[in-house]
Coordinates of C-alpha atoms in Angstrom, one line a residue:
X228 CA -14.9 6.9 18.5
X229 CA -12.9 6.3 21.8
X230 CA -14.6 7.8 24.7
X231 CA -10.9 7.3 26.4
X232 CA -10.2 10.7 24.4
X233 CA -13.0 12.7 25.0
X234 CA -12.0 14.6 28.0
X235 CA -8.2 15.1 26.7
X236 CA -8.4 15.5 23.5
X237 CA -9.6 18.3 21.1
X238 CA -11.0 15.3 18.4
X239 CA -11.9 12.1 19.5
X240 CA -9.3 9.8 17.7
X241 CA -9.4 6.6 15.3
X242 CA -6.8 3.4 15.5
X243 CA -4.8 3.0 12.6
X244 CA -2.6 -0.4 12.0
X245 CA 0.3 -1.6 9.1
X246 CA 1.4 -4.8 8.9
X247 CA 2.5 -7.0 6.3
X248 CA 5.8 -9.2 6.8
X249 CA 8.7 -8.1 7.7
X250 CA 11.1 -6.5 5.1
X251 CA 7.8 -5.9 2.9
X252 CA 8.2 -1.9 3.5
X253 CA 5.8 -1.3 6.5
X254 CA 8.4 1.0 7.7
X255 CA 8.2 3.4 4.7
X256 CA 4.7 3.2 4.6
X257 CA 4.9 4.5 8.1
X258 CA 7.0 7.6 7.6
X259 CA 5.3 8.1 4.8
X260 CA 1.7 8.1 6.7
X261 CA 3.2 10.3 9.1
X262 CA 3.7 13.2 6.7
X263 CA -0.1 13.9 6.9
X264 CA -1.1 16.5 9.5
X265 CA -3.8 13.8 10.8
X266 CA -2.2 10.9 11.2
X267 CA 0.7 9.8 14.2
X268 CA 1.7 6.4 14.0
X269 CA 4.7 5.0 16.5
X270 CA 7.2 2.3 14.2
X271 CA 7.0 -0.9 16.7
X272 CA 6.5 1.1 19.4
X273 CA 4.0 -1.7 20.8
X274 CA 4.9 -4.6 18.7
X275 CA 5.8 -6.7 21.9
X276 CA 2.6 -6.0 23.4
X277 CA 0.2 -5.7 20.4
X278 CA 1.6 -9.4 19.6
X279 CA 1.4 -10.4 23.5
X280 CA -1.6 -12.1 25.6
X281 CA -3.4 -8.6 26.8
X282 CA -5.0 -8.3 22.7
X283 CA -6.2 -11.9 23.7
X284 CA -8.8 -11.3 26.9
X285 CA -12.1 -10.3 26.8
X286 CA -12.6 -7.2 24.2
X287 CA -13.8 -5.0 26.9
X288 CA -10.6 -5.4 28.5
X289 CA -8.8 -4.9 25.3
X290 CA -10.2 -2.1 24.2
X291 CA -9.2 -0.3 27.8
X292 CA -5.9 -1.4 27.4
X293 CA -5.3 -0.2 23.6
X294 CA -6.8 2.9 24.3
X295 CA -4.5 3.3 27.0
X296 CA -1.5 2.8 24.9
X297 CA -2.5 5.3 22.6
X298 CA -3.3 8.3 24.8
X299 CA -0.4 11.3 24.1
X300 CA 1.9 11.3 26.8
X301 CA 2.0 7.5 26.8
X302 CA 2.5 7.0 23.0
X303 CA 5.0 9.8 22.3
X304 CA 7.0 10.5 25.8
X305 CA 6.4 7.5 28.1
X306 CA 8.8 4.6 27.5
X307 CA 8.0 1.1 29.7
X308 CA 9.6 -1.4 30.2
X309 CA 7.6 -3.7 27.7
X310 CA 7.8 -1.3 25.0
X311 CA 9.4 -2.3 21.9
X312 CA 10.9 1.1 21.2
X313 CA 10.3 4.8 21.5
X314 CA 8.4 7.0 19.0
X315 CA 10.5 7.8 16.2
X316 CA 13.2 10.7 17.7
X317 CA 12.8 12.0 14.5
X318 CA 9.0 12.9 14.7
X319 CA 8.3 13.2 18.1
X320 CA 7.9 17.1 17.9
X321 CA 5.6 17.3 14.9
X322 CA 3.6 14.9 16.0
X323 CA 3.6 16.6 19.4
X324 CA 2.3 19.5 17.6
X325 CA -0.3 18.0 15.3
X326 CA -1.7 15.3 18.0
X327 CA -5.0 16.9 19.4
X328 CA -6.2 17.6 15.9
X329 CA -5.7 14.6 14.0
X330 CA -7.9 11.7 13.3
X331 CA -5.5 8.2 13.5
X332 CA -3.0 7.7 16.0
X333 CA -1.7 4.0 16.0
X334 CA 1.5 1.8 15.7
X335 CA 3.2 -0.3 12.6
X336 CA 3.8 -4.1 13.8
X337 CA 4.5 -6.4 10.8
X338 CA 3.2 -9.8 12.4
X339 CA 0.2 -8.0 13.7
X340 CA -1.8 -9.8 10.5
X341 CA -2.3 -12.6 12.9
X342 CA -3.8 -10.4 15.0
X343 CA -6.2 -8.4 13.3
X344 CA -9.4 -10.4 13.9
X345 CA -8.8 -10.1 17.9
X346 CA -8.8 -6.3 17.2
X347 CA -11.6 -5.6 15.0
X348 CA -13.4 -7.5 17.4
X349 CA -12.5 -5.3 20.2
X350 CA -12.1 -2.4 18.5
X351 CA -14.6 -2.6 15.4
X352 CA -13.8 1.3 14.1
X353 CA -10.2 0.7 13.9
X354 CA -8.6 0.4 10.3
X355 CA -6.1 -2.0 9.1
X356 CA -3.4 -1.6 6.1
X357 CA -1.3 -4.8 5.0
X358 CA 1.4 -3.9 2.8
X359 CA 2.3 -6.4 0.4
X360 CA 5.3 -7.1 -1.6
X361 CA 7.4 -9.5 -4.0
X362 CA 8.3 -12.5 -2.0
X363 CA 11.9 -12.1 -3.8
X364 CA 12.9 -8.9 -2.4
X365 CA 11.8 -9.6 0.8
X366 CA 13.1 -12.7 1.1
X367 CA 16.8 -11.3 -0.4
X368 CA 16.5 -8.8 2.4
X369 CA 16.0 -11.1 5.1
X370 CA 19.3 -13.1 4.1
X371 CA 21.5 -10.0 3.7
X372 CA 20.4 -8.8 7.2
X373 CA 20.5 -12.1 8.5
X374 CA 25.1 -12.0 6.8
X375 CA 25.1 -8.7 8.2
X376 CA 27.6 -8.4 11.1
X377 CA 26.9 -6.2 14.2
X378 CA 23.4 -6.4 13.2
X379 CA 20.7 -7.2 15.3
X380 CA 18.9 -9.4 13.1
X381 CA 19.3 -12.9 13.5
X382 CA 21.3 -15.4 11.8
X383 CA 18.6 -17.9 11.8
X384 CA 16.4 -15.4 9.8
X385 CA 17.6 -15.6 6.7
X386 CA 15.7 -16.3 3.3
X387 CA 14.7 -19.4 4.3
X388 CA 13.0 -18.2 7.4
X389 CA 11.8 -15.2 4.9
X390 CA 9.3 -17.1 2.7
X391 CA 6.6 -19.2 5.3
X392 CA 6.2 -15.7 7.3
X393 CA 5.7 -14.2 4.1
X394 CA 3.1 -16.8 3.0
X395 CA 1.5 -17.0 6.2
X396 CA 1.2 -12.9 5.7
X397 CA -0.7 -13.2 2.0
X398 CA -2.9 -16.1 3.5
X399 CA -4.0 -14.2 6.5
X400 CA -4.3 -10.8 4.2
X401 CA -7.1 -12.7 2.5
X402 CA -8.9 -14.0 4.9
X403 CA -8.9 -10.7 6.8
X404 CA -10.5 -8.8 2.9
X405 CA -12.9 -11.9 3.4
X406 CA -14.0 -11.3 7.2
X407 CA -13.8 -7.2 7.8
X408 CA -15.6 -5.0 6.3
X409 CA -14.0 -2.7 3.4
X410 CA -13.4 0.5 5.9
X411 CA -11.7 -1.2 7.9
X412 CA -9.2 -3.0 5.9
X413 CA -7.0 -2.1 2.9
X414 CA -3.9 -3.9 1.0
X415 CA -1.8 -1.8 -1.0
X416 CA 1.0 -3.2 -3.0
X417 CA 5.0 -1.9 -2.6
X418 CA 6.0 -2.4 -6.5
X419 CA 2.8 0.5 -6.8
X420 CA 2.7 2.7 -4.1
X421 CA 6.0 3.5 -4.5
X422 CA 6.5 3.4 -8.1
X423 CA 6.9 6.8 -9.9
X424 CA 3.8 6.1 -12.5
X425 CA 1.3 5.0 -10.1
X426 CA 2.9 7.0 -6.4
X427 CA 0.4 10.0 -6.8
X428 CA -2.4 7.8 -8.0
X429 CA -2.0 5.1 -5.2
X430 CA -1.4 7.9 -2.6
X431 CA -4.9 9.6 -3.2
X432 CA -6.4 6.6 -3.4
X433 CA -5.1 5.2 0.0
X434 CA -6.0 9.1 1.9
X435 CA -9.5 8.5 0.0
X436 CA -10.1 5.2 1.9
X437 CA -9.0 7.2 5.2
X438 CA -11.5 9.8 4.6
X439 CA -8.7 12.5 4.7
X440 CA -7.4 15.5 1.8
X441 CA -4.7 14.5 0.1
X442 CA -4.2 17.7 -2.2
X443 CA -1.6 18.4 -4.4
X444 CA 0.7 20.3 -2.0
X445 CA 0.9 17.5 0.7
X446 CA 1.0 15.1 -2.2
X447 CA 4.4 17.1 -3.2
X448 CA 5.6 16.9 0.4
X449 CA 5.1 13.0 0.6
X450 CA 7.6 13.2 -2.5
X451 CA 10.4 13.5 -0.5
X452 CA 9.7 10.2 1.0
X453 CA 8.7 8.6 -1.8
X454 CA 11.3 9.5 -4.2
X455 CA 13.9 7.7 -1.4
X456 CA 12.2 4.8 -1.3
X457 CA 11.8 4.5 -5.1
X458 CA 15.6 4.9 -5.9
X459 CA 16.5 2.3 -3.0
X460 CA 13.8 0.1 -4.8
X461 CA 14.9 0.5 -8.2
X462 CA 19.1 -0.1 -8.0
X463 CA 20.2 -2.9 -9.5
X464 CA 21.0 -5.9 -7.5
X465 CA 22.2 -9.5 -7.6
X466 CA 20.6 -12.6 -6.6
X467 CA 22.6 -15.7 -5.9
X468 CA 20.7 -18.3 -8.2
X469 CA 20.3 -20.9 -5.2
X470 CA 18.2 -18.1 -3.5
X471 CA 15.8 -17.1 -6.1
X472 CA 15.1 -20.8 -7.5
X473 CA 14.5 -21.4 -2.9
X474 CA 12.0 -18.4 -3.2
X475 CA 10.2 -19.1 -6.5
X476 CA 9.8 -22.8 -5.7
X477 CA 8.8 -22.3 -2.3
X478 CA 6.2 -18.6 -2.0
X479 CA 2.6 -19.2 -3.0
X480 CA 2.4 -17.1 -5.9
X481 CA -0.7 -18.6 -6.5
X482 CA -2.1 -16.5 -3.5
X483 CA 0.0 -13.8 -4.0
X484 CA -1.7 -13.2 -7.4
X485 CA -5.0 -13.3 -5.9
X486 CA -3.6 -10.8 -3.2
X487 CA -2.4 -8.6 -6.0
X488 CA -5.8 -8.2 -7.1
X489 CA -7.7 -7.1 -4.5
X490 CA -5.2 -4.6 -3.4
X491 CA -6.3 -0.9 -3.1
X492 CA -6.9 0.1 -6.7
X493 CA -7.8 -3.1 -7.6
X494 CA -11.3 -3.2 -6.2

């Protein structure tokens, strides 16, 4: 518990983290956390300085300065200028309202799986999810983003950029199930969680390792975000040969495979 809360706060809070590479559906996850009454997550709203030298001092002086980041005002109304970007407009008020009771309160920053062992060590009661996902259709997303104009993605990020981030993410995914502890770490796998067979199973499963109810009603309210990001999932799309034969030859399935099996639900 964060004695940074005590005197504010109704319920001392707990640090929740996704990561996973970029395009791999940490955002949806996100949203998706976010429908639960106790959790309030910010969508990069750190991701500069989570990624930046202040996670790298002393853990003492770590700690202070995460739990400074995560106190109300600053993490759903203050915006500085080494913020990435402002809570989500869009949630602001319900998290507003459900803030002093709930349990988590952290950020999504995809490349934070390089930083996870710097945390823990600071803060050893924080939790960590990597969300992992086919190394095609994240790849394929990086490239259209990267040939989409007026789009702040870069150029150079394309699917060739797309597949050692990606690998670097699955290697340091398993080394982290290696070095934390099982509370404080979970994987969970797009293709499943958001997959219309295994959604409600996955989703129970994932609250269970959080220690929080997931009963049928707010399962039934999650739907609405899951059934979005199963139907942009599931349409049909075309990949230029050249791209899949870059991805397939290049990913580490090898790893991925092992990934895949340790993933929440797996264990």
């Amino acid at each position: 518990m964060f004695r940074w809360f005590r005197k504010a706060q109704v319920r001392p809070k707990r640090l929740l983290f996704v990561c996973g590479a970029p395009r791999s559906g940490t955002t949806a996850l996100t949203h998706l956390l976010n429908t639960h009454p106790a959790i309030v997550l910010g969508v990069e709203r750190y991701r500069r300085l989570l990624m930046g030298e202040r996670v790298r001092g002393e853990p003492d002086e770590v700690r202070r300065f995460i739990g400074q980041l995560f106190e109300r005002d600053r993490l759903l109304f203050e915006q500085h200028p080494d913020d990435s970007r402002p809570f989500p407009p869009g949630e602001v008020a319900s998290a507003a309202v459900k803030f002093d009771q709930c349990t988590y309160v952290g950020d999504k920053a995809p490349a934070l799986f390089r930083r996870i062992g710097t945390l823990a060590a600071a803060v050893p009661e924080a939790k960590f999810i990597i969300i992992v996902r086919d190394p095609v259709p994240v790849a394929v997303s990086w490239q259209r983003r990267a040939e989409r104009e007026n789009d702040t993605w870069p150029a150079t990020r394309d699917h060739r950029a797309a597949v050692p981030m990606w690998n670097e993410s699955v290697k340091s995914a398993l080394e982290a199930l290696d070095t934390l502890a099982p509370h404080q770490i979970a994987c969970v796998r797009y293709e499943t969680l958001f997959a219309e067979a295994t959604a409600r199973s996955q989703w129970f499963g994932l609250m269970d390792w959080l220690g929080l109810p997931a009963d049928p009603p707010l399962f039934s309210h999650t739907r609405l975000m899951l059934a979005e990001s199963v139907r942009r999932a599931s349409s049909p799309r075309c990949i230029p040969q050249h791209i899949e034969r870059h991805i397939r030859a290049t990913a580490d399935f090898e790893l991925y495979e092992q990934l895949c099996q340790r993933t929440l639900g797996k264990l």
